[in-house]
């Protein structure tokens, strides 16, 4: 559901990778945030896991947007070959 709102402008492969990034972030970083916040209730733990996963999803989306908008080949040519375009 969150991917519909966060995943605007991404292809289906990028959406799948963003989803996986959100799941991995929630799985590995979520328990650390729960421990740090001293959350004891199950509803608190689930809410923190959702928020951390959504954060990971948003970070992956922004990375894909930057990659899509970047002129990587032009930057490579300018950096290593000194060519101006």
mmCIF file of C-alpha atoms in Angstrom:
data_model
loop_
_atom_site.group_PDB
_atom_site.id
_atom_site.type_symbol
_atom_site.label_atom_id
_atom_site.label_comp_id
_atom_site.label_asym_id
_atom_site.label_seq_id
_atom_site.Cartn_x
_atom_site.Cartn_y
_atom_site.Cartn_z
ATOM 1 C CA UNK A 1 0.000 0.000 0.000
ATOM 2 C CA UNK A 2 2.762 2.440 0.885
ATOM 3 C CA UNK A 3 4.524 1.682 -2.382
ATOM 4 C CA UNK A 4 1.628 3.265 -4.295
ATOM 5 C CA UNK A 5 2.289 6.591 -2.575
ATOM 6 C CA UNK A 6 6.063 6.447 -2.322
ATOM 7 C CA UNK A 7 6.806 4.699 -5.623
ATOM 8 C CA UNK A 8 5.642 7.383 -8.069
ATOM 9 C CA UNK A 9 7.881 7.640 -11.107
ATOM 10 C CA UNK A 10 9.580 4.270 -10.638
ATOM 11 C CA UNK A 11 9.475 1.251 -12.926
ATOM 12 C CA UNK A 12 8.285 -2.130 -11.699
ATOM 13 C CA UNK A 13 11.844 -3.385 -11.133
ATOM 14 C CA UNK A 14 12.724 -0.294 -9.136
ATOM 15 C CA UNK A 15 9.524 -0.684 -7.125
ATOM 16 C CA UNK A 16 10.432 -4.300 -6.360
ATOM 17 C CA UNK A 17 13.912 -3.295 -5.205
ATOM 18 C CA UNK A 18 12.434 -0.445 -3.140
ATOM 19 C CA UNK A 19 10.027 -2.905 -1.519
ATOM 20 C CA UNK A 20 12.898 -5.270 -0.740
ATOM 21 C CA UNK A 21 14.909 -2.375 0.711
ATOM 22 C CA UNK A 22 11.978 -1.475 2.963
ATOM 23 C CA UNK A 23 11.599 -5.070 4.151
ATOM 24 C CA UNK A 24 15.319 -5.469 4.821
ATOM 25 C CA UNK A 25 15.458 -2.137 6.641
ATOM 26 C CA UNK A 26 12.465 -3.036 8.806
ATOM 27 C CA UNK A 27 13.879 -6.493 9.555
ATOM 28 C CA UNK A 28 17.398 -5.431 10.495
ATOM 29 C CA UNK A 29 17.084 -1.829 11.696
ATOM 30 C CA UNK A 30 13.610 -2.114 13.265
ATOM 31 C CA UNK A 31 14.677 -4.204 16.286
ATOM 32 C CA UNK A 32 17.542 -1.791 16.943
ATOM 33 C CA UNK A 33 15.131 1.159 16.984
ATOM 34 C CA UNK A 34 12.709 -0.783 19.212
ATOM 35 C CA UNK A 35 15.528 -1.547 21.644
ATOM 36 C CA UNK A 36 16.773 2.048 21.580
ATOM 37 C CA UNK A 37 13.250 3.440 22.142
ATOM 38 C CA UNK A 38 12.496 0.886 24.901
ATOM 39 C CA UNK A 39 9.231 -0.096 23.202
ATOM 40 C CA UNK A 40 7.549 -2.907 25.112
ATOM 41 C CA UNK A 41 4.051 -3.230 23.649
ATOM 42 C CA UNK A 42 3.505 -5.291 20.520
ATOM 43 C CA UNK A 43 1.618 -2.430 18.868
ATOM 44 C CA UNK A 44 4.587 -0.131 19.485
ATOM 45 C CA UNK A 45 6.969 -2.670 17.989
ATOM 46 C CA UNK A 46 4.801 -3.113 14.890
ATOM 47 C CA UNK A 47 4.435 0.643 14.473
ATOM 48 C CA UNK A 48 8.177 1.153 14.721
ATOM 49 C CA UNK A 49 8.771 -1.654 12.221
ATOM 50 C CA UNK A 50 6.308 -0.070 9.789
ATOM 51 C CA UNK A 51 7.846 3.393 10.165
ATOM 52 C CA UNK A 52 11.394 2.094 9.712
ATOM 53 C CA UNK A 53 10.343 0.059 6.661
ATOM 54 C CA UNK A 54 8.599 3.073 5.152
ATOM 55 C CA UNK A 55 11.738 5.127 5.749
ATOM 56 C CA UNK A 56 13.824 2.493 3.925
ATOM 57 C CA UNK A 57 11.325 2.501 1.067
ATOM 58 C CA UNK A 58 11.521 6.291 0.767
ATOM 59 C CA UNK A 59 15.329 6.284 0.852
ATOM 60 C CA UNK A 60 15.451 3.690 -1.943
ATOM 61 C CA UNK A 61 13.009 5.769 -4.005
ATOM 62 C CA UNK A 62 15.142 8.895 -3.645
ATOM 63 C CA UNK A 63 18.262 6.964 -4.630
ATOM 64 C CA UNK A 64 16.528 5.685 -7.768
ATOM 65 C CA UNK A 65 15.323 9.192 -8.622
ATOM 66 C CA UNK A 66 18.871 10.532 -8.347
ATOM 67 C CA UNK A 67 20.227 7.673 -10.452
ATOM 68 C CA UNK A 68 17.528 8.206 -13.105
ATOM 69 C CA UNK A 69 18.164 11.966 -13.259
ATOM 70 C CA UNK A 70 21.948 11.767 -13.202
ATOM 71 C CA UNK A 71 24.097 12.109 -16.271
ATOM 72 C CA UNK A 72 26.468 9.323 -15.260
ATOM 73 C CA UNK A 73 28.133 8.833 -18.640
ATOM 74 C CA UNK A 74 28.665 12.573 -19.084
ATOM 75 C CA UNK A 75 30.126 12.860 -15.588
ATOM 76 C CA UNK A 76 32.423 9.907 -16.296
ATOM 77 C CA UNK A 77 33.654 11.505 -19.528
ATOM 78 C CA UNK A 78 34.250 14.859 -17.848
ATOM 79 C CA UNK A 79 36.053 13.291 -14.916
ATOM 80 C CA UNK A 80 38.343 10.893 -16.724
ATOM 81 C CA UNK A 81 38.642 12.279 -20.239
ATOM 82 C CA UNK A 82 38.293 16.007 -19.593
ATOM 83 C CA UNK A 83 35.569 16.367 -22.206
ATOM 84 C CA UNK A 84 32.988 19.086 -21.907
ATOM 85 C CA UNK A 85 29.531 18.511 -23.301
#
